[in-house]
Amino acid sequence: MARFVFTEINGVLIPEASKFTAILLNEEVRAFKPSVTALNRIIDATHAQLVVASSWRAMGIGLLQDKFKQIGITAKIADVTPGDAHKDVALHHFLKGAPEWGYSKVESFVVLDNEQVYSADIAPFLILAEQRAGLTSALADKAIAILNNQEYSP
């Protein structure tokens, strides 16, 4: 059984899109450390696999992994959501196809995003970050509880 963290980049890991863009252009940037710390804590506490569910997935896993390492994300990127489909469609496609792609059956998952663009069946697993704040420690606590199939109380 596998656990997955599907993450958007802009608005979640890097609250301001311009910061990540600057990283991609190899400019010196101070990453948004609280969001990076929160993601690292989620992965460490749950042993979930990290999947990039962002338009940045088109860069490929190798380059994304290098950029994540530069900003302090310690988790290895397991995969990216497929194709150019809408986020909700891509997520459903990944979840349905996970066993065919060599992953164990999905035990639990969370979606880290700053937009509510998902269908109702995904809503209980959506961790909605505010664009300016990104992924916070409190949101990480909620993600950990969901991934560990525990009750969450703030």
PDB file of C-alpha atoms in Angstrom:
ATOM      1  CA  MET A   1       0.000   0.000   0.000  1.00  0.00           C
ATOM      2  CA  ALA A   2       1.340   3.417  -0.944  1.00  0.00           C
ATOM      3  CA  ARG A   3       0.796   6.927   0.306  1.00  0.00           C
ATOM      4  CA  PHE A   4       1.102   9.896  -2.031  1.00  0.00           C
ATOM      5  CA  VAL A   5       1.511  13.648  -1.687  1.00  0.00           C
ATOM      6  CA  PHE A   6       0.438  15.435  -4.865  1.00  0.00           C
ATOM      7  CA  THR A   7       1.764  18.967  -4.805  1.00  0.00           C
ATOM      8  CA  GLU A   8       1.356  22.133  -6.783  1.00  0.00           C
ATOM      9  CA  ILE A   9       4.427  24.341  -6.715  1.00  0.00           C
ATOM     10  CA  ASN A  10       3.220  27.913  -7.196  1.00  0.00           C
ATOM     11  CA  GLY A  11       1.148  29.084  -4.265  1.00  0.00           C
ATOM     12  CA  VAL A  12       2.014  26.032  -2.150  1.00  0.00           C
ATOM     13  CA  LEU A  13       5.767  25.457  -1.997  1.00  0.00           C
ATOM     14  CA  ILE A  14       6.677  28.830  -3.401  1.00  0.00           C
ATOM     15  CA  PRO A  15       3.932  31.299  -2.487  1.00  0.00           C
ATOM     16  CA  GLU A  16       5.015  33.767  -5.125  1.00  0.00           C
ATOM     17  CA  ALA A  17       5.400  32.247  -8.588  1.00  0.00           C
ATOM     18  CA  SER A  18       8.168  34.700  -9.446  1.00  0.00           C
ATOM     19  CA  LYS A  19      10.475  33.106  -6.854  1.00  0.00           C
ATOM     20  CA  PHE A  20      10.304  29.657  -8.438  1.00  0.00           C
ATOM     21  CA  THR A  21      10.679  31.188 -11.888  1.00  0.00           C
ATOM     22  CA  ALA A  22      13.859  32.866 -10.688  1.00  0.00           C
ATOM     23  CA  ILE A  23      15.150  29.503  -9.458  1.00  0.00           C
ATOM     24  CA  LEU A  24      14.451  28.009 -12.863  1.00  0.00           C
ATOM     25  CA  LEU A  25      16.471  30.787 -14.431  1.00  0.00           C
ATOM     26  CA  ASN A  26      19.337  29.953 -12.030  1.00  0.00           C
ATOM     27  CA  GLU A  27      19.133  33.289 -10.265  1.00  0.00           C
ATOM     28  CA  GLU A  28      19.958  33.440  -6.574  1.00  0.00           C
ATOM     29  CA  VAL A  29      16.751  33.113  -4.587  1.00  0.00           C
ATOM     30  CA  ARG A  30      15.771  32.723  -0.955  1.00  0.00           C
ATOM     31  CA  ALA A  31      13.194  29.922  -0.943  1.00  0.00           C
ATOM     32  CA  PHE A  32      10.128  30.168   1.223  1.00  0.00           C
ATOM     33  CA  LYS A  33      11.528  28.069   4.072  1.00  0.00           C
ATOM     34  CA  PRO A  34       8.319  27.459   6.082  1.00  0.00           C
ATOM     35  CA  SER A  35       6.676  25.749   3.095  1.00  0.00           C
ATOM     36  CA  VAL A  36       9.760  23.687   2.337  1.00  0.00           C
ATOM     37  CA  THR A  37      10.055  22.672   6.002  1.00  0.00           C
ATOM     38  CA  ALA A  38       6.359  21.735   6.096  1.00  0.00           C
ATOM     39  CA  LEU A  39       6.654  19.524   2.997  1.00  0.00           C
ATOM     40  CA  ASN A  40       9.769  17.813   4.326  1.00  0.00           C
ATOM     41  CA  ARG A  41       7.948  17.142   7.618  1.00  0.00           C
ATOM     42  CA  ILE A  42       4.947  15.608   5.813  1.00  0.00           C
ATOM     43  CA  ILE A  43       7.145  13.226   3.832  1.00  0.00           C
ATOM     44  CA  ASP A  44       9.315  12.325   6.844  1.00  0.00           C
ATOM     45  CA  ALA A  45       6.302  11.651   9.103  1.00  0.00           C
ATOM     46  CA  THR A  46       4.333   9.566   6.599  1.00  0.00           C
ATOM     47  CA  HIS A  47       6.894   8.061   4.214  1.00  0.00           C
ATOM     48  CA  ALA A  48       4.605   9.180   1.400  1.00  0.00           C
ATOM     49  CA  GLN A  49       5.788   9.377  -2.174  1.00  0.00           C
ATOM     50  CA  LEU A  50       5.991  12.858  -3.696  1.00  0.00           C
ATOM     51  CA  VAL A  51       4.213  13.489  -7.004  1.00  0.00           C
ATOM     52  CA  VAL A  52       4.395  16.869  -8.745  1.00  0.00           C
ATOM     53  CA  ALA A  53       0.917  17.893  -9.895  1.00  0.00           C
ATOM     54  CA  SER A  54       1.828  21.201 -11.453  1.00  0.00           C
ATOM     55  CA  SER A  55       2.434  22.621 -14.889  1.00  0.00           C
ATOM     56  CA  TRP A  56       6.127  22.500 -13.924  1.00  0.00           C
ATOM     57  CA  ARG A  57       5.922  18.700 -14.407  1.00  0.00           C
ATOM     58  CA  ALA A  58       6.719  19.323 -18.070  1.00  0.00           C
ATOM     59  CA  MET A  59      10.323  20.053 -17.046  1.00  0.00           C
ATOM     60  CA  GLY A  60      10.835  16.398 -16.214  1.00  0.00           C
ATOM     61  CA  ILE A  61      11.615  14.736 -12.930  1.00  0.00           C
ATOM     62  CA  GLY A  62      15.398  15.103 -13.159  1.00  0.00           C
ATOM     63  CA  LEU A  63      15.458  18.868 -13.540  1.00  0.00           C
ATOM     64  CA  LEU A  64      12.658  19.333 -10.998  1.00  0.00           C
ATOM     65  CA  GLN A  65      14.551  17.187  -8.487  1.00  0.00           C
ATOM     66  CA  ASP A  66      17.656  19.345  -8.936  1.00  0.00           C
ATOM     67  CA  LYS A  67      15.635  22.523  -8.390  1.00  0.00           C
ATOM     68  CA  PHE A  68      13.853  21.043  -5.356  1.00  0.00           C
ATOM     69  CA  LYS A  69      17.213  20.110  -3.858  1.00  0.00           C
ATOM     70  CA  GLN A  70      18.445  23.688  -4.382  1.00  0.00           C
ATOM     71  CA  ILE A  71      15.615  25.055  -2.257  1.00  0.00           C
ATOM     72  CA  GLY A  72      15.948  22.424   0.467  1.00  0.00           C
ATOM     73  CA  ILE A  73      13.293  19.854  -0.376  1.00  0.00           C
ATOM     74  CA  THR A  74      14.770  16.545   0.735  1.00  0.00           C
ATOM     75  CA  ALA A  75      12.117  14.213  -0.677  1.00  0.00           C
ATOM     76  CA  LYS A  76      12.760  12.354  -3.889  1.00  0.00           C
ATOM     77  CA  ILE A  77      10.167  13.040  -6.573  1.00  0.00           C
ATOM     78  CA  ALA A  78       8.534   9.698  -7.323  1.00  0.00           C
ATOM     79  CA  ASP A  79       6.565  10.858 -10.326  1.00  0.00           C
ATOM     80  CA  VAL A  80       4.549  13.605 -11.997  1.00  0.00           C
ATOM     81  CA  THR A  81       0.869  13.539 -12.870  1.00  0.00           C
ATOM     82  CA  PRO A  82       0.311  12.532 -16.487  1.00  0.00           C
ATOM     83  CA  GLY A  83      -0.175  14.734 -19.511  1.00  0.00           C
ATOM     84  CA  ASP A  84      -1.550  18.188 -20.018  1.00  0.00           C
ATOM     85  CA  ALA A  85      -5.003  17.406 -18.635  1.00  0.00           C
ATOM     86  CA  HIS A  86      -6.822  19.533 -16.089  1.00  0.00           C
ATOM     87  CA  LYS A  87      -5.438  18.935 -12.572  1.00  0.00           C
ATOM     88  CA  ASP A  88      -8.494  16.956 -11.450  1.00  0.00           C
ATOM     89  CA  VAL A  89      -8.442  14.711 -14.525  1.00  0.00           C
ATOM     90  CA  ALA A  90      -4.683  14.144 -14.240  1.00  0.00           C
ATOM     91  CA  LEU A  91      -5.000  13.255 -10.557  1.00  0.00           C
ATOM     92  CA  HIS A  92      -7.802  10.755 -11.186  1.00  0.00           C
ATOM     93  CA  HIS A  93      -5.812   9.247 -14.052  1.00  0.00           C
ATOM     94  CA  PHE A  94      -2.765   8.820 -11.807  1.00  0.00           C
ATOM     95  CA  LEU A  95      -4.758   7.283  -8.945  1.00  0.00           C
ATOM     96  CA  LYS A  96      -6.501   4.859 -11.289  1.00  0.00           C
ATOM     97  CA  GLY A  97      -3.291   3.853 -13.054  1.00  0.00           C
ATOM     98  CA  ALA A  98      -0.949   3.701 -10.054  1.00  0.00           C
ATOM     99  CA  PRO A  99      -0.894  -0.125  -9.821  1.00  0.00           C
ATOM    100  CA  GLU A 100      -0.305  -0.424 -13.578  1.00  0.00           C
ATOM    101  CA  TRP A 101       2.719   1.871 -13.261  1.00  0.00           C
ATOM    102  CA  GLY A 102       4.371  -0.239 -10.602  1.00  0.00           C
ATOM    103  CA  TYR A 103       3.056   1.500  -7.486  1.00  0.00           C
ATOM    104  CA  SER A 104       1.342  -0.349  -4.692  1.00  0.00           C
ATOM    105  CA  LYS A 105      -2.357   0.159  -4.276  1.00  0.00           C
ATOM    106  CA  VAL A 106      -3.070   3.682  -3.024  1.00  0.00           C
ATOM    107  CA  GLU A 107      -3.591   3.571   0.748  1.00  0.00           C
ATOM    108  CA  SER A 108      -3.977   7.303   1.266  1.00  0.00           C
ATOM    109  CA  PHE A 109      -3.147  10.574  -0.415  1.00  0.00           C
ATOM    110  CA  VAL A 110      -3.329  14.328  -0.036  1.00  0.00           C
ATOM    111  CA  VAL A 111      -3.403  17.075  -2.620  1.00  0.00           C
ATOM    112  CA  LEU A 112      -1.509  20.261  -1.764  1.00  0.00           C
ATOM    113  CA  ASP A 113      -2.864  23.115  -3.858  1.00  0.00           C
ATOM    114  CA  ASN A 114      -3.844  26.757  -3.663  1.00  0.00           C
ATOM    115  CA  GLU A 115      -6.889  26.354  -5.895  1.00  0.00           C
ATOM    116  CA  GLN A 116     -10.121  24.441  -5.397  1.00  0.00           C
ATOM    117  CA  VAL A 117     -10.348  22.945  -8.868  1.00  0.00           C
ATOM    118  CA  TYR A 118     -11.033  19.353  -7.879  1.00  0.00           C
ATOM    119  CA  SER A 119     -14.150  17.205  -7.904  1.00  0.00           C
ATOM    120  CA  ALA A 120     -16.122  16.465  -4.736  1.00  0.00           C
ATOM    121  CA  ASP A 121     -14.501  13.050  -4.233  1.00  0.00           C
ATOM    122  CA  ILE A 122     -11.089  14.708  -3.888  1.00  0.00           C
ATOM    123  CA  ALA A 123     -12.249  17.439  -1.450  1.00  0.00           C
ATOM    124  CA  PRO A 124     -11.602  15.416   1.761  1.00  0.00           C
ATOM    125  CA  PHE A 125      -7.975  14.988   0.697  1.00  0.00           C
ATOM    126  CA  LEU A 126      -7.354  18.570  -0.438  1.00  0.00           C
ATOM    127  CA  ILE A 127      -5.048  20.726   1.666  1.00  0.00           C
ATOM    128  CA  LEU A 128      -5.827  24.229   0.465  1.00  0.00           C
ATOM    129  CA  ALA A 129      -2.961  26.696   0.926  1.00  0.00           C
ATOM    130  CA  GLU A 130      -3.384  30.429   0.712  1.00  0.00           C
ATOM    131  CA  GLN A 131      -1.465  31.911  -2.233  1.00  0.00           C
ATOM    132  CA  ARG A 132       0.527  34.324  -0.078  1.00  0.00           C
ATOM    133  CA  ALA A 133       1.200  31.974   2.850  1.00  0.00           C
ATOM    134  CA  GLY A 134       1.923  28.728   1.033  1.00  0.00           C
ATOM    135  CA  LEU A 135       2.099  25.428   2.892  1.00  0.00           C
ATOM    136  CA  THR A 136       2.092  26.109   6.638  1.00  0.00           C
ATOM    137  CA  SER A 137       2.906  23.976   9.661  1.00  0.00           C
ATOM    138  CA  ALA A 138      -0.819  23.733  10.517  1.00  0.00           C
ATOM    139  CA  LEU A 139      -1.604  22.504   7.003  1.00  0.00           C
ATOM    140  CA  ALA A 140       1.231  19.987   7.304  1.00  0.00           C
ATOM    141  CA  ASP A 141      -0.365  18.664  10.507  1.00  0.00           C
ATOM    142  CA  LYS A 142      -3.639  18.164   8.643  1.00  0.00           C
ATOM    143  CA  ALA A 143      -1.884  16.410   5.740  1.00  0.00           C
ATOM    144  CA  ILE A 144      -0.048  14.081   8.123  1.00  0.00           C
ATOM    145  CA  ALA A 145      -3.307  13.155   9.866  1.00  0.00           C
ATOM    146  CA  ILE A 146      -5.023  12.387   6.546  1.00  0.00           C
ATOM    147  CA  LEU A 147      -2.094  10.332   5.265  1.00  0.00           C
ATOM    148  CA  ASN A 148      -1.939   8.383   8.521  1.00  0.00           C
ATOM    149  CA  ASN A 149      -5.726   7.852   8.477  1.00  0.00           C
ATOM    150  CA  GLN A 150      -6.115   9.731  11.746  1.00  0.00           C
ATOM    151  CA  GLU A 151      -8.616  12.282  12.960  1.00  0.00           C
ATOM    152  CA  TYR A 152      -7.437  15.864  12.610  1.00  0.00           C
ATOM    153  CA  SER A 153      -8.293  18.543  15.122  1.00  0.00           C
ATOM    154  CA  PRO A 154      -6.578  21.909  14.909  1.00  0.00           C
TER     155      PRO A 154
END
